[in-house]
PDB file of C-alpha atoms in Angstrom:
ATOM      1  CA  ILE A   1      -0.605 -15.888  -6.028  1.00  0.00           C
ATOM      2  CA  PRO A   2      -0.723 -15.970  -2.091  1.00  0.00           C
ATOM      3  CA  HIS A   3      -0.234 -12.665  -0.412  1.00  0.00           C
ATOM      4  CA  VAL A   4       1.057 -11.895   2.864  1.00  0.00           C
ATOM      5  CA  ALA A   5       0.659  -8.178   4.305  1.00  0.00           C
ATOM      6  CA  TYR A   6       2.348  -6.497   7.038  1.00  0.00           C
ATOM      7  CA  VAL A   7       5.565  -8.726   7.075  1.00  0.00           C
ATOM      8  CA  LYS A   8       7.624  -7.509   9.867  1.00  0.00           C
ATOM      9  CA  LYS A   9      10.446 -10.268   9.629  1.00  0.00           C
ATOM     10  CA  ILE A  10      11.307 -13.129   7.318  1.00  0.00           C
ATOM     11  CA  ARG A  11      12.158 -16.297   9.556  1.00  0.00           C
ATOM     12  CA  LYS A  12      12.920 -19.013   6.856  1.00  0.00           C
ATOM     13  CA  VAL A  13      12.776 -19.324   3.260  1.00  0.00           C
ATOM     14  CA  SER A  14      12.885 -22.741   1.571  1.00  0.00           C
ATOM     15  CA  LYS A  15      12.538 -24.085  -2.264  1.00  0.00           C
ATOM     16  CA  ASP A  16       8.626 -24.184  -1.750  1.00  0.00           C
ATOM     17  CA  SER A  17       7.723 -21.839   0.861  1.00  0.00           C
ATOM     18  CA  VAL A  18       8.573 -18.916   3.242  1.00  0.00           C
ATOM     19  CA  VAL A  19       7.740 -18.415   6.900  1.00  0.00           C
ATOM     20  CA  CYS A  20       7.492 -14.782   8.154  1.00  0.00           C
ATOM     21  CA  GLU A  21       5.973 -12.918  10.835  1.00  0.00           C
ATOM     22  CA  ARG A  22       3.335 -10.265  10.094  1.00  0.00           C
ATOM     23  CA  MET A  23       1.576  -7.684  12.119  1.00  0.00           C
ATOM     24  CA  ILE A  24      -2.000  -7.908  13.055  1.00  0.00           C
ATOM     25  CA  GLU A  25      -4.493  -5.795  15.239  1.00  0.00           C
ATOM     26  CA  THR A  26      -3.711  -8.374  18.081  1.00  0.00           C
ATOM     27  CA  GLY A  27       0.009  -8.698  17.845  1.00  0.00           C
ATOM     28  CA  LEU A  28       2.249 -10.774  15.700  1.00  0.00           C
ATOM     29  CA  GLU A  29       1.172 -13.825  13.515  1.00  0.00           C
ATOM     30  CA  VAL A  30       3.700 -16.270  12.207  1.00  0.00           C
ATOM     31  CA  ILE A  31       2.517 -17.596   8.837  1.00  0.00           C
ATOM     32  CA  GLU A  32       3.931 -20.066   6.295  1.00  0.00           C
ATOM     33  CA  VAL A  33       3.237 -19.475   2.633  1.00  0.00           C
ATOM     34  CA  LYS A  34       3.932 -21.435  -0.525  1.00  0.00           C
ATOM     35  CA  LEU A  35       5.965 -19.972  -3.167  1.00  0.00           C
ATOM     36  CA  PRO A  36       5.713 -18.044  -5.453  1.00  0.00           C
ATOM     37  CA  ALA A  37       4.007 -15.527  -3.326  1.00  0.00           C
ATOM     38  CA  MET A  38       3.675 -11.740  -2.960  1.00  0.00           C
ATOM     39  CA  LEU A  39       5.008  -9.943   0.439  1.00  0.00           C
ATOM     40  CA  THR A  40       4.416  -6.616   1.483  1.00  0.00           C
ATOM     41  CA  VAL A  41       6.709  -5.567   4.215  1.00  0.00           C
ATOM     42  CA  LEU A  42       6.768  -2.668   6.716  1.00  0.00           C
ATOM     43  CA  LYS A  43       9.295  -0.087   6.274  1.00  0.00           C
ATOM     44  CA  ASP A  44      11.558  -0.966   9.323  1.00  0.00           C
ATOM     45  CA  ILE A  45      12.163  -4.615   7.880  1.00  0.00           C
ATOM     46  CA  ASN A  46      15.465  -3.456   6.576  1.00  0.00           C
ATOM     47  CA  VAL A  47      18.255  -0.570   6.830  1.00  0.00           C
ATOM     48  CA  PRO A  48      19.351   0.030   3.407  1.00  0.00           C
ATOM     49  CA  ARG A  49      23.113   0.186   2.838  1.00  0.00           C
ATOM     50  CA  LEU A  50      24.457   3.326   1.195  1.00  0.00           C
ATOM     51  CA  PRO A  51      26.353   2.602  -1.772  1.00  0.00           C
ATOM     52  CA  SER A  52      30.074   3.708  -1.906  1.00  0.00           C
ATOM     53  CA  PHE A  53      31.150   6.468  -4.158  1.00  0.00           C
ATOM     54  CA  LYS A  54      32.970   3.799  -6.434  1.00  0.00           C
ATOM     55  CA  LEU A  55      29.666   1.900  -6.931  1.00  0.00           C
ATOM     56  CA  LYS A  56      27.781   5.167  -7.617  1.00  0.00           C
ATOM     57  CA  ARG A  57      30.092   6.109 -10.236  1.00  0.00           C
ATOM     58  CA  ARG A  58      30.001   2.496 -11.701  1.00  0.00           C
ATOM     59  CA  ALA A  59      26.107   2.858 -11.605  1.00  0.00           C
ATOM     60  CA  LYS A  60      25.985   5.814 -13.675  1.00  0.00           C
ATOM     61  CA  GLU A  61      27.897   4.280 -16.112  1.00  0.00           C
ATOM     62  CA  LYS A  62      25.444   1.171 -16.602  1.00  0.00           C
ATOM     63  CA  PRO A  63      22.984   1.438 -19.532  1.00  0.00           C
ATOM     64  CA  ILE A  64      19.249   1.449 -18.635  1.00  0.00           C
ATOM     65  CA  PRO A  65      17.539  -1.225 -20.896  1.00  0.00           C
ATOM     66  CA  THR A  66      14.284  -0.210 -22.503  1.00  0.00           C
ATOM     67  CA  TRP A  67      11.840  -2.494 -23.775  1.00  0.00           C
ATOM     68  CA  GLY A  68       8.798  -1.738 -26.289  1.00  0.00           C
ATOM     69  CA  ILE A  69       5.641  -3.787 -26.862  1.00  0.00           C
ATOM     70  CA  GLU A  70       7.440  -5.747 -29.429  1.00  0.00           C
ATOM     71  CA  ASP A  71      10.131  -6.775 -27.236  1.00  0.00           C
ATOM     72  CA  LEU A  72       7.433  -7.741 -24.512  1.00  0.00           C
ATOM     73  CA  GLY A  73       5.234  -9.588 -27.244  1.00  0.00           C
ATOM     74  CA  ILE A  74       2.177  -7.412 -26.355  1.00  0.00           C
ATOM     75  CA  LYS A  75      -0.200  -6.261 -29.039  1.00  0.00           C
ATOM     76  CA  GLU A  76      -0.527  -2.584 -29.608  1.00  0.00           C
ATOM     77  CA  GLU A  77      -4.436  -2.569 -28.959  1.00  0.00           C
ATOM     78  CA  ALA A  78      -3.621  -4.101 -25.576  1.00  0.00           C
ATOM     79  CA  VAL A  79      -1.749  -1.366 -23.917  1.00  0.00           C
ATOM     80  CA  GLY A  80      -2.343   2.533 -23.420  1.00  0.00           C
ATOM     81  CA  LEU A  81      -5.579   4.300 -23.319  1.00  0.00           C
ATOM     82  CA  GLN A  82      -7.192   1.905 -25.980  1.00  0.00           C
ATOM     83  CA  GLY A  83      -6.091  -1.055 -23.900  1.00  0.00           C
ATOM     84  CA  SER A  84      -7.476   0.188 -20.623  1.00  0.00           C
ATOM     85  CA  PRO A  85     -10.416  -1.596 -19.046  1.00  0.00           C
ATOM     86  CA  THR A  86     -11.399   1.896 -17.367  1.00  0.00           C
ATOM     87  CA  MET A  87     -11.547   5.439 -18.738  1.00  0.00           C
ATOM     88  CA  VAL A  88     -11.547   8.585 -16.856  1.00  0.00           C
ATOM     89  CA  LEU A  89     -14.392  10.926 -17.878  1.00  0.00           C
ATOM     90  CA  ARG A  90     -13.622  13.668 -15.659  1.00  0.00           C
ATOM     91  CA  THR A  91     -11.662  14.808 -12.548  1.00  0.00           C
ATOM     92  CA  PHE A  92     -13.118  17.265  -9.974  1.00  0.00           C
ATOM     93  CA  THR A  93     -12.809  18.354  -6.449  1.00  0.00           C
ATOM     94  CA  PRO A  94     -16.192  17.773  -4.807  1.00  0.00           C
ATOM     95  CA  GLU A  95     -18.032  20.474  -3.431  1.00  0.00           C
ATOM     96  CA  ALA A  96     -17.827  21.144   0.289  1.00  0.00           C
ATOM     97  CA  LYS A  97     -21.048  20.173   2.078  1.00  0.00           C
ATOM     98  CA  GLY A  98     -22.044  19.696   5.417  1.00  0.00           C
ATOM     99  CA  SER A  99     -22.590  21.859   8.665  1.00  0.00           C
ATOM    100  CA  CYS A 100     -21.224  21.915  12.133  1.00  0.00           C
ATOM    101  CA  ARG A 101     -23.207  22.376  15.103  1.00  0.00           C
ATOM    102  CA  MET A 102     -21.291  23.267  18.484  1.00  0.00           C
ATOM    103  CA  PHE A 103     -22.994  22.025  21.625  1.00  0.00           C
ATOM    104  CA  ASN A 104     -22.441  24.129  24.960  1.00  0.00           C
ATOM    105  CA  GLY A 105     -22.804  23.752  28.475  1.00  0.00           C
ATOM    106  CA  SER A 106     -21.657  20.875  30.868  1.00  0.00           C
ATOM    107  CA  ALA A 107     -21.113  17.300  29.468  1.00  0.00           C
ATOM    108  CA  GLU A 108     -24.492  16.072  30.650  1.00  0.00           C
ATOM    109  CA  GLU A 109     -26.298  19.001  28.726  1.00  0.00           C
ATOM    110  CA  GLN A 110     -24.070  18.300  25.584  1.00  0.00           C
ATOM    111  CA  ILE A 111     -25.013  14.789  25.752  1.00  0.00           C
ATOM    112  CA  GLY A 112     -28.799  15.442  26.000  1.00  0.00           C
ATOM    113  CA  GLU A 113     -28.541  18.020  23.144  1.00  0.00           C
ATOM    114  CA  LEU A 114     -26.880  15.457  21.049  1.00  0.00           C
ATOM    115  CA  LEU A 115     -29.342  12.689  21.751  1.00  0.00           C
ATOM    116  CA  ASN A 116     -32.253  15.204  20.872  1.00  0.00           C
ATOM    117  CA  VAL A 117     -30.706  15.645  17.648  1.00  0.00           C
ATOM    118  CA  ILE A 118     -29.994  11.907  16.873  1.00  0.00           C
ATOM    119  CA  GLU A 119     -33.702  11.183  17.926  1.00  0.00           C
ATOM    120  CA  SER A 120     -34.976  13.900  15.677  1.00  0.00           C
ATOM    121  CA  LEU A 121     -33.294  12.272  12.719  1.00  0.00           C
ATOM    122  CA  ASP A 122     -35.660   9.295  12.863  1.00  0.00           C
TER     123      ASP A 122
END
């Protein structure tokens, strides 16, 4: 489906499309995309309204539906570890490698040293 990222504002929604503003490196871009579409929005697109105490209490009493694979019509071999197209063989923290070299002296001397190091890499 079509996708628009970094949406800052939704200008217009119609039956077939949505017009939105999105952030790009050079500023804002206004784009129209056909529906259905996926929009990823910036966090400041909206300020959420806090629910009242009455709504919080009512929400606590609402049942949370739970669906299994039978309810969704999915075969057992298509889900879980056996249904995954990938498998994690191991996880590890890579060993820290590398070194650091500090250059001393004036800016010109440091640049000269850096150029010598770069030229020696060839």
